[in-house]
Coordinates of N, CA, C and O and ligand atoms in Angstrom, one line a residue:
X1 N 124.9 81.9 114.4 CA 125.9 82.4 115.3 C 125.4 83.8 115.8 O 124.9 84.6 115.1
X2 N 125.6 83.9 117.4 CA 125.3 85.2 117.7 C 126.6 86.2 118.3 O 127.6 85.7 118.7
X3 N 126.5 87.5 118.3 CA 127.2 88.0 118.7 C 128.4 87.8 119.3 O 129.6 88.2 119.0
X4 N 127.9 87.2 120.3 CA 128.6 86.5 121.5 C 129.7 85.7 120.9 O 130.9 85.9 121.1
X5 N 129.1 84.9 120.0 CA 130.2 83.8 119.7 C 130.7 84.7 118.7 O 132.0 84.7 118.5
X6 N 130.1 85.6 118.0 CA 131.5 85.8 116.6 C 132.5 86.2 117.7 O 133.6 85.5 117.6
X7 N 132.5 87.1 118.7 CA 133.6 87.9 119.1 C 133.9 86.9 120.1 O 134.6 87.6 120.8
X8 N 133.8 85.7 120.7 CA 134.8 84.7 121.3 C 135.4 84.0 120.1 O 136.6 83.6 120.2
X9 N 134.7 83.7 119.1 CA 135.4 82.9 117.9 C 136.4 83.4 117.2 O 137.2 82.7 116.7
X10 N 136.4 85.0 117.0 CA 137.2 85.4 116.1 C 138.8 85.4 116.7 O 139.0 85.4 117.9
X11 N 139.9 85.5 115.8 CA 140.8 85.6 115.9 C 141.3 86.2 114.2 O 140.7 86.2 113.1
X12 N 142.4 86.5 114.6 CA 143.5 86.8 113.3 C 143.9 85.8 112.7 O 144.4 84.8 113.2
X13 N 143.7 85.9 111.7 CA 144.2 84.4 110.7 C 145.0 84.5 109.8 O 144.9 85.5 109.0
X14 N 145.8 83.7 109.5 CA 146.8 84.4 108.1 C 147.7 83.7 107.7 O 148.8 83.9 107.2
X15 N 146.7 82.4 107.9 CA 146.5 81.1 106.5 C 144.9 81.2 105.6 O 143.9 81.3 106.2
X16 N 145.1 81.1 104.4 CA 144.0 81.4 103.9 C 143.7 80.1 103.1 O 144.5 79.2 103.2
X17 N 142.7 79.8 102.3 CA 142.1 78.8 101.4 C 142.2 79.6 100.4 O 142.5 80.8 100.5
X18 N 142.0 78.7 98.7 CA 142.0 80.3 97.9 C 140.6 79.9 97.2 O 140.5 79.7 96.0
X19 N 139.6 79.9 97.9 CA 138.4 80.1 97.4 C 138.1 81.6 97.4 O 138.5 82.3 98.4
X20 N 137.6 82.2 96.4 CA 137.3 83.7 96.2 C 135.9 83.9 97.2 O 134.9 83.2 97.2
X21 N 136.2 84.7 97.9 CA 134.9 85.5 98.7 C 134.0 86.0 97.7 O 134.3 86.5 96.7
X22 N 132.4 85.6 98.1 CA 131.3 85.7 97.2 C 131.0 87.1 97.0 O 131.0 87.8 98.0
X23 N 130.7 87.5 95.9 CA 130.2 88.5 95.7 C 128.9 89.3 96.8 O 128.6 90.4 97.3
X24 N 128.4 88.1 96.9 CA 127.3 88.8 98.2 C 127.7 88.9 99.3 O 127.2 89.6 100.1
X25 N 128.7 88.2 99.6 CA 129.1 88.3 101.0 C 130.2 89.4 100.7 O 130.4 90.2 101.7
X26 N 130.8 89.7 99.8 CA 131.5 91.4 100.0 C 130.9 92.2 99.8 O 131.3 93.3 100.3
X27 N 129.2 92.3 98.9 CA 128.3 93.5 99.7 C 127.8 93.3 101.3 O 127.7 94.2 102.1
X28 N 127.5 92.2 101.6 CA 126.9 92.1 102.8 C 128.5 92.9 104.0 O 128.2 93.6 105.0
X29 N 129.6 92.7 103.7 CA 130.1 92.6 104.6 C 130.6 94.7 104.8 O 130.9 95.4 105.7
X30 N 130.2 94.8 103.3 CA 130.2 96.5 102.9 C 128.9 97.3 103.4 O 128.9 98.5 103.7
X31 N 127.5 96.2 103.6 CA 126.9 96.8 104.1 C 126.9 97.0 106.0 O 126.2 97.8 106.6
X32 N 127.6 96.3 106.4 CA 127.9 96.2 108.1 C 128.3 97.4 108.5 O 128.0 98.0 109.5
X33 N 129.1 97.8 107.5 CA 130.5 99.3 107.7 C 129.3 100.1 107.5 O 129.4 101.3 108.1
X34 N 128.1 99.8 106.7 CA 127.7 101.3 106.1 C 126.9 101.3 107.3 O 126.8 102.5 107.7
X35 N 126.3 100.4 107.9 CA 125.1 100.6 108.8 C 125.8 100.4 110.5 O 125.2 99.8 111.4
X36 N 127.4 101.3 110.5 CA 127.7 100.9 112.0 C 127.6 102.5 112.4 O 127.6 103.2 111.4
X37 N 127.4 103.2 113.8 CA 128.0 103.7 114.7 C 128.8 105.0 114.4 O 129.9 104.9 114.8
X38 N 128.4 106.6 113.6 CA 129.6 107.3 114.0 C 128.8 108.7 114.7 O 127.7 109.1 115.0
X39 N 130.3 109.2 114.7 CA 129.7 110.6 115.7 C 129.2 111.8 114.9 O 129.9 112.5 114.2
X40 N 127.5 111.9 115.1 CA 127.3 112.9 114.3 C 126.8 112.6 113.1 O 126.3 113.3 112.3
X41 N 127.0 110.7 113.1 CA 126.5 110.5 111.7 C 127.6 111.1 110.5 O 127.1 111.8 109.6
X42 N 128.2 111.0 110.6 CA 129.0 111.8 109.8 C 129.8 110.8 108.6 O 130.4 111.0 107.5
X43 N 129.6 109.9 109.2 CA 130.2 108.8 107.9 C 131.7 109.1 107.5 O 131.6 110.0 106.6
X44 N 132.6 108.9 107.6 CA 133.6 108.9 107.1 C 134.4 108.0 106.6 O 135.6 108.2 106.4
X45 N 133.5 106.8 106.4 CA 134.4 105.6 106.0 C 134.1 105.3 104.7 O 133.0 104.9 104.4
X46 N 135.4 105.4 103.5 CA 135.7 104.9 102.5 C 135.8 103.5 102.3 O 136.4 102.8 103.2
X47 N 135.5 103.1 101.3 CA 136.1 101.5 101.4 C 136.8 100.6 100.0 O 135.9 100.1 99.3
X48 N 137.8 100.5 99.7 CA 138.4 100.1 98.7 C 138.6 98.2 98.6 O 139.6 97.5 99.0
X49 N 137.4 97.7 97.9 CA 138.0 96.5 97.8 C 138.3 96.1 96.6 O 137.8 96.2 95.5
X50 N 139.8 95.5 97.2 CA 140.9 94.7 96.7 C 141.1 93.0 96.3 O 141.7 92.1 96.9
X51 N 140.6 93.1 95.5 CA 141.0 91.5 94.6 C 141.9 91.1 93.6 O 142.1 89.9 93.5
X52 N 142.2 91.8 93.0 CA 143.6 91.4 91.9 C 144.6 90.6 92.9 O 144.6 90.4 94.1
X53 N 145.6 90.2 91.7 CA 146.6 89.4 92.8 C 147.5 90.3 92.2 O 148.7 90.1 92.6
X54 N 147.5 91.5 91.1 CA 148.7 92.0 91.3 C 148.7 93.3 92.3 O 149.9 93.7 92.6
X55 N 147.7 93.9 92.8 CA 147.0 94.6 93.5 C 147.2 94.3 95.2 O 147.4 95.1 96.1
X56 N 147.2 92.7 95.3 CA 147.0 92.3 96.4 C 148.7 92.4 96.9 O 149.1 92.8 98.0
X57 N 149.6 91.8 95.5 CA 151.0 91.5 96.1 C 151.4 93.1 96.0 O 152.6 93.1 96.2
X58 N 151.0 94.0 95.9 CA 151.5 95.3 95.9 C 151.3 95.8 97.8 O 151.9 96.4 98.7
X59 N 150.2 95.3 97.6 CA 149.8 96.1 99.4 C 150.4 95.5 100.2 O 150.7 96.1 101.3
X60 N 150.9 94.0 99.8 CA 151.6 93.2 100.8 C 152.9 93.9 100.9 O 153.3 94.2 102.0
X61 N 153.4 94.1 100.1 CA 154.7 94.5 99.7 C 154.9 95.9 100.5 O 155.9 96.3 101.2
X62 N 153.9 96.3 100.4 CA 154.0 97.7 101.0 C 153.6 97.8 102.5 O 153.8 98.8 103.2
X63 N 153.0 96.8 103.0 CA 153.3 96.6 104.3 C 154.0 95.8 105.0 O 153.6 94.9 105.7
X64 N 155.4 96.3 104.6 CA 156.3 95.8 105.2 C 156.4 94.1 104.6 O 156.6 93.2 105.4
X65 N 156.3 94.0 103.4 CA 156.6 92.8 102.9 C 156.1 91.7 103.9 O 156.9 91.0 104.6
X66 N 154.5 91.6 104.1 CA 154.0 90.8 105.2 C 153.6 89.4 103.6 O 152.7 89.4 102.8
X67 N 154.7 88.5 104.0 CA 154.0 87.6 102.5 C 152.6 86.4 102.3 O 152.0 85.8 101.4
X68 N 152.5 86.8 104.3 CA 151.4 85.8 104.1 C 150.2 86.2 103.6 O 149.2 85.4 103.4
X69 N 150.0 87.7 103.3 CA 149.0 88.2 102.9 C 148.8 88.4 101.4 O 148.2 89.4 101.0
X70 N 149.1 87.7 100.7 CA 148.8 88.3 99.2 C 148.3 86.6 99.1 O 147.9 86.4 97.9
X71 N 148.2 85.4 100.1 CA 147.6 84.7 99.6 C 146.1 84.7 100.1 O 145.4 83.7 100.2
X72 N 145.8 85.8 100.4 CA 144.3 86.2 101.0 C 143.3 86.5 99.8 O 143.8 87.4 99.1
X73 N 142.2 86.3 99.4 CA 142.2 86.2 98.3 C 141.0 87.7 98.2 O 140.3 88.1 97.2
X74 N 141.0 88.1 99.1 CA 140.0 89.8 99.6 C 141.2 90.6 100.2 O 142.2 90.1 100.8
X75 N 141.0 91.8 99.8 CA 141.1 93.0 101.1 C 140.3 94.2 100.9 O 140.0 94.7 99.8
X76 N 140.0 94.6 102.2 CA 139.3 95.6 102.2 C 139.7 96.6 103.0 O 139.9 96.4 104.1
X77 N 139.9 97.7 102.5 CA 141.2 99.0 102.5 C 139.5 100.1 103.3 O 138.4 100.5 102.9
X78 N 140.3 100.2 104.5 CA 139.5 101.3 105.3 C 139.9 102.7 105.3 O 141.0 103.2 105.8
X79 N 138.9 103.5 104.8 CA 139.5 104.5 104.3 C 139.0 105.6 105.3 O 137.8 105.9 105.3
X80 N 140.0 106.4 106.3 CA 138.6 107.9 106.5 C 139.0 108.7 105.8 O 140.2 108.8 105.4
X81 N 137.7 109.4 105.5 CA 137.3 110.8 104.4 C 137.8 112.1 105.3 O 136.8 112.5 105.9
X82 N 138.7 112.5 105.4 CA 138.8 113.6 106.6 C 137.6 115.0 106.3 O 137.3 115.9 107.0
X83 N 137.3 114.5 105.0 CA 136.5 116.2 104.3 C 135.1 115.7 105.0 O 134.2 116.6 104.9
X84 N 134.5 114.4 105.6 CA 133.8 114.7 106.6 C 133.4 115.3 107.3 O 132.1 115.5 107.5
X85 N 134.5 115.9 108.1 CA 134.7 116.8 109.0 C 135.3 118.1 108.6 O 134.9 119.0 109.3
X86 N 135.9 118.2 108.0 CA 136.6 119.3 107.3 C 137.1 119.6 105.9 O 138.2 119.4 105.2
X87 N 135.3 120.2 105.7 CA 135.3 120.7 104.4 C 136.3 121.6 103.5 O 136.3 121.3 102.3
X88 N 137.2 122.6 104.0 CA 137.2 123.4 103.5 C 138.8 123.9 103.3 O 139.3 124.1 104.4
X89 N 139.5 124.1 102.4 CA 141.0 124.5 102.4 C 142.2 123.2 101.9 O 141.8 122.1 101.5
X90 N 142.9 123.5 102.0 CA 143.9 122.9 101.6 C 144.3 121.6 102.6 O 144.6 122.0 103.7
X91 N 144.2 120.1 102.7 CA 144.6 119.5 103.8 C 146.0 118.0 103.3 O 146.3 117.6 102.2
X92 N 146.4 117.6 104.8 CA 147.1 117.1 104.5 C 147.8 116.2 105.4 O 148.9 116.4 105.8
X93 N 146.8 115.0 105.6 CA 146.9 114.1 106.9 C 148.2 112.8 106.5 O 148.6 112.1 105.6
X94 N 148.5 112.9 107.9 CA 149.2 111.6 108.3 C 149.7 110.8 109.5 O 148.6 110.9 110.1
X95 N 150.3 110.2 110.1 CA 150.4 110.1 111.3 C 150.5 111.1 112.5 O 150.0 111.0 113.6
X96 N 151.3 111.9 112.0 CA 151.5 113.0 112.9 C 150.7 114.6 112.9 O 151.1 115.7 113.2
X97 N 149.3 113.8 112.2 CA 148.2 115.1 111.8 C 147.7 114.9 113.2 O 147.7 113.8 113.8
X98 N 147.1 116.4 114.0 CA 146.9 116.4 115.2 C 145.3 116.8 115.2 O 144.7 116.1 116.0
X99 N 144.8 117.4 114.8 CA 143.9 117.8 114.5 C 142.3 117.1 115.3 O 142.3 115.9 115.3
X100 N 141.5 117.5 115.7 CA 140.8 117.0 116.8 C 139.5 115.7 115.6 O 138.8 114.7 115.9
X101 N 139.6 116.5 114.4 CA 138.8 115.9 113.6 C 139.4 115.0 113.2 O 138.9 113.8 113.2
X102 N 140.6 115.1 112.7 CA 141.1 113.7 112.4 C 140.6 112.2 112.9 O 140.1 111.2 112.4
X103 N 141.1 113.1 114.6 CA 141.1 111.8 115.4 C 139.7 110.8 115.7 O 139.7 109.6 116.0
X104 N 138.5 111.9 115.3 CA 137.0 111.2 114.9 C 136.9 110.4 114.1 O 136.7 109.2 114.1
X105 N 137.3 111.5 113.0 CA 137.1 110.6 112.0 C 137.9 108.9 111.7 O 137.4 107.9 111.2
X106 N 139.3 109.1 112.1 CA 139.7 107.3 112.4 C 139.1 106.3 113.6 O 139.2 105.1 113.5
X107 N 138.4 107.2 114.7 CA 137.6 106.3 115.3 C 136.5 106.0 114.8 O 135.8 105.1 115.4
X108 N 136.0 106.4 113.8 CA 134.6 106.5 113.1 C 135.0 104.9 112.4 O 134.6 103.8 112.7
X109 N 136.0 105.3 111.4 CA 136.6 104.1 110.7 C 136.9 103.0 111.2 O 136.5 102.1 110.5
X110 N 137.4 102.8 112.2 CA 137.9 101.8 113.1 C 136.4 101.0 113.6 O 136.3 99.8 113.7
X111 N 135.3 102.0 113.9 CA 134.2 101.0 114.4 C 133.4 100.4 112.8 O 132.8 99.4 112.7
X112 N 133.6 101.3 111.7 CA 133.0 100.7 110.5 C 134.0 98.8 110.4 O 133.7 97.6 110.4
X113 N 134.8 99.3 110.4 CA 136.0 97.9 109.9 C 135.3 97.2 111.3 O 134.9 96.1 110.8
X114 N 135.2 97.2 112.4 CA 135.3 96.0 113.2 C 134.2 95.5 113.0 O 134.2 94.3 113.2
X115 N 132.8 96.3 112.3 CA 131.6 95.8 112.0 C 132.3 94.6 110.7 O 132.1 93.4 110.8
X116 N 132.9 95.0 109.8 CA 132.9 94.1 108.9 C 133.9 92.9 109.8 O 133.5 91.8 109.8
X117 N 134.7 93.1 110.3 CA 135.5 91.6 111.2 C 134.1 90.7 111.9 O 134.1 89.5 111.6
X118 N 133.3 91.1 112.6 CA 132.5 90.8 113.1 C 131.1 90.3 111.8 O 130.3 89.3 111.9
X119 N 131.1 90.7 111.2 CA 130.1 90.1 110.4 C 130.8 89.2 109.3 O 130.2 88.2 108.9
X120 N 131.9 89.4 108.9 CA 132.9 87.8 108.4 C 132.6 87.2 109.4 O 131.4 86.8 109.4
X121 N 133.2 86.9 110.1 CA 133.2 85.6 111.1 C 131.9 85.2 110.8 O 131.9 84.4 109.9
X122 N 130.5 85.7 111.3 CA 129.5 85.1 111.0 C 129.1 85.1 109.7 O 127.9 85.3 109.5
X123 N 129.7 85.0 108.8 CA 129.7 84.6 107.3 C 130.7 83.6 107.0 O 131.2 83.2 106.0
X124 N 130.9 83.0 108.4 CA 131.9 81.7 107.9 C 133.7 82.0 107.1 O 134.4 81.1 106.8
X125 N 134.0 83.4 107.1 CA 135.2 84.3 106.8 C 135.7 84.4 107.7 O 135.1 84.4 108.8
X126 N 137.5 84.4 107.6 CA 138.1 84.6 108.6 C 138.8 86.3 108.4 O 138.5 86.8 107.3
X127 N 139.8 87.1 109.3 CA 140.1 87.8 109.0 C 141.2 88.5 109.7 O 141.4 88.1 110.8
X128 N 142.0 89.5 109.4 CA 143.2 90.1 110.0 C 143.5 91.5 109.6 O 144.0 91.8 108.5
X129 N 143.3 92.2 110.3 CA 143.7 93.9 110.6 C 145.5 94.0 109.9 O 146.5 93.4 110.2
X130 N 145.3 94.8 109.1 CA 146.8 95.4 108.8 C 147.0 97.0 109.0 O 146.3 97.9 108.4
X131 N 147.5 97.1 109.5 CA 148.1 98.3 109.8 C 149.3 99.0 110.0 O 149.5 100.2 110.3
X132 N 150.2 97.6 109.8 CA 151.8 98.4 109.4 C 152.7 98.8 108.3 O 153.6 98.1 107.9
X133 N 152.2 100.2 107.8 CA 152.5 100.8 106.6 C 152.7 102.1 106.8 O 152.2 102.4 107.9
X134 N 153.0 102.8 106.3 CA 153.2 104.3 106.2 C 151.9 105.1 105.1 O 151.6 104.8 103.9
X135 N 151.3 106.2 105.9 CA 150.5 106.7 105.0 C 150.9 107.1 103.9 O 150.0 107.2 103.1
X136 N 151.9 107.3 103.6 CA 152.5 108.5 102.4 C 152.6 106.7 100.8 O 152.3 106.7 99.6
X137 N 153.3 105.5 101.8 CA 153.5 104.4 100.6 C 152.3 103.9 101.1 O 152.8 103.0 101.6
X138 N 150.8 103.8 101.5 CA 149.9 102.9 101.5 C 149.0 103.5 100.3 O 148.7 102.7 99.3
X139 N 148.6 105.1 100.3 CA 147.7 106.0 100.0 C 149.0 105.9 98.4 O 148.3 105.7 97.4
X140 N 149.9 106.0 98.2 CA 150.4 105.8 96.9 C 149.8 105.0 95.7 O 149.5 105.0 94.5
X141 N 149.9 104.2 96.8 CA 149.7 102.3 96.1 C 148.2 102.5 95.9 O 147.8 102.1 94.8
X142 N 147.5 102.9 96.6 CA 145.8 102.7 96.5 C 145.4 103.6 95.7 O 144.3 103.4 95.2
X143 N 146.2 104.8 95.4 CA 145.7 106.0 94.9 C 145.0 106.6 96.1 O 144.1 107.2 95.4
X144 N 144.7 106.8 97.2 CA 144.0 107.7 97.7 C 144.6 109.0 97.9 O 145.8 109.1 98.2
X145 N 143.9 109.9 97.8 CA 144.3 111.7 98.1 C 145.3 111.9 99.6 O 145.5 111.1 100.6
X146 N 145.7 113.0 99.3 CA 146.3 112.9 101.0 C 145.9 113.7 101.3 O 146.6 114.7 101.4
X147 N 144.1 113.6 101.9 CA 143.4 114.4 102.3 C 142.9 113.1 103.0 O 141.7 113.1 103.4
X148 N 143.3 112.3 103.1 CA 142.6 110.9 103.7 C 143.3 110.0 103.9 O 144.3 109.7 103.3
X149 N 142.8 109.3 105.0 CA 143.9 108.2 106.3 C 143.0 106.7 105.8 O 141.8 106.4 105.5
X150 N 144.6 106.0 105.8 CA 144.2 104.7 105.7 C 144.3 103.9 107.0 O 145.4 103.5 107.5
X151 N 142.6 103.8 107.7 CA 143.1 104.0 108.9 C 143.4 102.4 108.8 O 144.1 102.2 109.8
X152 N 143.1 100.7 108.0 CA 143.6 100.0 108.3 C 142.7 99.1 107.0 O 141.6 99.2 106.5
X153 N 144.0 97.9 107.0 CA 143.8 97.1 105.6 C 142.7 95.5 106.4 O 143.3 94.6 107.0
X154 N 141.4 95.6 106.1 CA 141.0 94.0 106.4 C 141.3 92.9 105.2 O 140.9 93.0 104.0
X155 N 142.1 92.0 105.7 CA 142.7 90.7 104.8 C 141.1 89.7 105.4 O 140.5 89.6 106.5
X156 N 140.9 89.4 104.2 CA 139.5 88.4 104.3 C 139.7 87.4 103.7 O 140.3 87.5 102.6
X157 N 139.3 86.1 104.1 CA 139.3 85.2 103.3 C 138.6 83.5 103.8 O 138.1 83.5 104.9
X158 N 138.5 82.5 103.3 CA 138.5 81.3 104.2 C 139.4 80.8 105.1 O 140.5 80.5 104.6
X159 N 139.3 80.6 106.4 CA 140.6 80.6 107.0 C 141.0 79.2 107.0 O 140.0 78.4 107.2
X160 N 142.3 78.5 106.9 CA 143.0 77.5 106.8 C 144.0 76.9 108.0 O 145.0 76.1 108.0
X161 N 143.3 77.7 109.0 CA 144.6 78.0 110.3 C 143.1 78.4 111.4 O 142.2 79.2 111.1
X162 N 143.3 77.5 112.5 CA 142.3 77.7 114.0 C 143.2 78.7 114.9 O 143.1 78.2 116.0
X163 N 143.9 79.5 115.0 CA 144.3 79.6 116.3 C 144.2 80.0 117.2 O 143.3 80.8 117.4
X164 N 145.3 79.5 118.2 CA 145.0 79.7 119.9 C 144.3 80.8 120.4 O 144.0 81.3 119.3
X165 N 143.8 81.5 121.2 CA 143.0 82.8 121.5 C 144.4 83.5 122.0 O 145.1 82.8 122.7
X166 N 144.9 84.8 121.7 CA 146.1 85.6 122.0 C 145.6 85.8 123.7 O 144.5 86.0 124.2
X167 N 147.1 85.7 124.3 CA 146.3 86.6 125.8 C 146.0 87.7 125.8 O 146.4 88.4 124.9
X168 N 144.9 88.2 127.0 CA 144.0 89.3 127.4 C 143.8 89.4 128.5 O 143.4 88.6 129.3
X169 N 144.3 90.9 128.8 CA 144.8 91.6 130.2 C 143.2 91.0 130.9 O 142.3 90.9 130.1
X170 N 142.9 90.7 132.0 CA 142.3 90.5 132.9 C 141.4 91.6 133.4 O 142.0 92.5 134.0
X171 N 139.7 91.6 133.4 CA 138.9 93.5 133.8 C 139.7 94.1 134.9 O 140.1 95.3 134.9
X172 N 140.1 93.3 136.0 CA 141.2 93.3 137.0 C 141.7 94.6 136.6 O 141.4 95.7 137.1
X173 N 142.8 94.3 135.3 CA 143.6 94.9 135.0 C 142.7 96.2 134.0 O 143.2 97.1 134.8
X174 N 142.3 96.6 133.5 CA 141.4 97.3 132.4 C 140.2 98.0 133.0 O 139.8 99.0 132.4
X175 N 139.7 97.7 133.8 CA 138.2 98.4 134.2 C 138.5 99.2 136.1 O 139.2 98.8 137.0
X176 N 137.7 100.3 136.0 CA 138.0 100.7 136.8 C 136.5 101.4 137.1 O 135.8 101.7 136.1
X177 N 136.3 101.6 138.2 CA 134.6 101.8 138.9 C 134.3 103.4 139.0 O 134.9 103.8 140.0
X178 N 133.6 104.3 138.3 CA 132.9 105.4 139.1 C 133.9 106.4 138.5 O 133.6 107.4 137.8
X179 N 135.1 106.0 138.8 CA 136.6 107.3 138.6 C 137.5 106.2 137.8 O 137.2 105.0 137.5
X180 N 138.5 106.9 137.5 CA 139.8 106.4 136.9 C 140.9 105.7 138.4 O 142.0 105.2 138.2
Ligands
FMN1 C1 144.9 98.1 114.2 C2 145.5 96.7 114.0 C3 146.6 96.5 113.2 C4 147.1 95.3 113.0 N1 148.2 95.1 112.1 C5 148.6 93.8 111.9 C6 149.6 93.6 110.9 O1 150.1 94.5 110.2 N2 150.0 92.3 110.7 C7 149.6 91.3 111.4 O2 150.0 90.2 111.2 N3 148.6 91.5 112.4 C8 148.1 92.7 112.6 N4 147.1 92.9 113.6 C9 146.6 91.7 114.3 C10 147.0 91.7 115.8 O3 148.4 91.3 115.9 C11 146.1 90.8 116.6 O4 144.8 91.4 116.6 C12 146.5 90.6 118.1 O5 147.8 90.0 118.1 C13 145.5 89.8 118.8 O6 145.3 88.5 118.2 P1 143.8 88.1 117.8 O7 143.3 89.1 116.8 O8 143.9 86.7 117.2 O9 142.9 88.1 119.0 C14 146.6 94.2 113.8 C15 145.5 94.4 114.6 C16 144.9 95.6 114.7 C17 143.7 95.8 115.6

């Protein structure tokens, strides 16, 4: 599979098989994140994987009681390090942290995690972005500090479900030449 096809093939999935994800293919898919893209090099992506099923039905629970996901039989919890970028003092991120570093540091995250969506697919994994939770109950449940953004949950697994491709705005609509 090349490029090309993972990212026409992929979609969100969220029927799963309950074969467990291989041990190699969850370092392989940890090494994607470690070898993607940030500003400065700065790395700020944590990564917490999640396999228990009492673990699993906790995060479900906490995101908004989504039930199809605790039969996923991975997750991988994207974490930014805000001390990345800012080493020093007392901190204390969340949705409504404004801060210019912040905002790096969750695009930093965001390109680590798409590396791993993109390299599932071509590992024969399917996979689905979570991200409707509150920082204050996500970082509870995971234990992380709140010095650090969960910038979003990858549900991995074998997928059990093809579906349709979602619609997509048209370059028409999205690209624009030279200027805005
Ligand atoms: C940052 C982010 C957060 C998302 N959060 C959820 C979620 O909490 N639950 C869910 O079922 N899908 C979630 N999705 C999946 C989107 O609904 C999905 O990507 C979109 O509808 C397009 O469909 P496709 O991924 O199959 O192309 C999320 C996607 C992204 C990128």
């Amino acid at each position: 599979m090349d490029v090309k096809q993972a990212i026409f093939e992929r979609r969100s999935v969220r029927k799963f098989k309950n074969n467990p994800v291989e041990e190699e293919k969850i370092i392989d898919l940890l090494e994607a994140a470690r070898l993607a893209p940030t500003g400065s090099n700065t790395q700020s992506g944590r990564f917490i994987v999640i396999r228990s099923q009492e673990m699993r039905q906790t995060v479900a629970q906490t995101s908004h009681d989504q039930k199809w996901m605790a039969k996923a039989p991975l997750y991988i919890a994207c974490v930014a390090d805000i001390r990345a970028r800012i080493a020093e003092g007392e901190f204390y991120v969340d949705e409504l942290s404004s801060p210019h570093e912040v905002k790096q540091c969750i695009r930093d995250v965001a390109i680590q995690a798409e590396h791993i969506v993109l390299r599932a697919q071509e590992l024969g994994l399917s996979t689905c972005w979570i991200g409707w939770y509150t920082q204050e109950e996500i970082r509870n449940v995971l234990g992380v500090p709140q010095d650090k953004y969960v910038v979003g949950i990858l549900v991995v697994g074998y997928g059990y479900e093809t579906p349709s491709p979602r619609p997509r705005k048209s370059l028409d609509e999205i690209v624009h030449y030279e200027k805005w």
